[in-house]
C-alpha angles and dihedrals in degrees: 000000000000092000091050092055091049092052092049091051092049091049091051091050091050092050091049091051091049091050090050092051091049091051092049090050092052092049090050091050092049092049092051092048092052091049090050091049091049091049091048091051092050091050092050092049091050091051093050097049113093118239113255114247114262119245121245122231090259093054097257122125123240114270092248092144100026091130094052111101116236124229092266093050096257125119112276091222091065114092113238112255094012122130126016121303117238113266117243117250112243130190122240113274092245091059093046095053099045089205117178116206094183131090097255097307095309105096146299122330114252135155114288118253110248142147092290097060104022144045127217135211132190117204132173112256119225088224149056099035117260093013131130131194119230114203125191117192124194108234096176131088094246134062119263132192125236097215122203110320137323125265102226118192117192117203114316095340114150094210138042124238121263123248134250098247092200090064095068109129126225093248141016112278109243114200117206121209110290094011130107144223126205142216130185121229122199103201101186143349118279093221096050094247093130122102138209092036124178139164126239142166095205128087131167125192122209122192131221127228128227094274093054092221096125144316123320135196127000120330123234131227118234107203116214122212092209139009117286124210115222132176141174093294092067110140139166135202131230116268111281136194095230139037098236093058091046092056097045095093 
């Protein structure tokens, strides 16, 4: 009986040892399989990764992707900041300024005619009725401009007569040395419809500047040989280059 128990115990020990060896073998196989799988994964990753571009002797990388556009639209093969940037296109200075060297759009800018460089004369016109001719003559050595129309003040009048707007010329009247410009003056209505009439032998002429915002320079006296009757219909024309145009209104 004792021998039987010994044999059973030995058999059990042998079976246990065999089971242990089998388990160890399985563990070893599994460990080797995992290592193989890990090695295979590393190999696949290495095969998929692109090879880094080789460096040239001057430190620049090969133009592997020179045709690939960069984010800003330039070629990726171009080094950032290299080369010269395109110069901006600028307009000529004359176009940028927009300067205008003309009196409005009527002609060249010159000094205004006034009492310091000109003399004036008022004479009775043969026609139309109740009209006078105002003449301004340049007495200086340089040209002057008869801008807009004259401010004519008769006697002690507090205001100057309005202008015939239809008489405005196409351009500023430039008066050369020794030459003259003209303006027509209607002193009163021919049919007697004017009011507040009075007679005077005094007349003063004031000149306008380029801007037309008021008188400029010294005024000039226009001596009258005899008394002139004026009323509320008193009007003047713009300065003109000839007598006939000045007396049309």
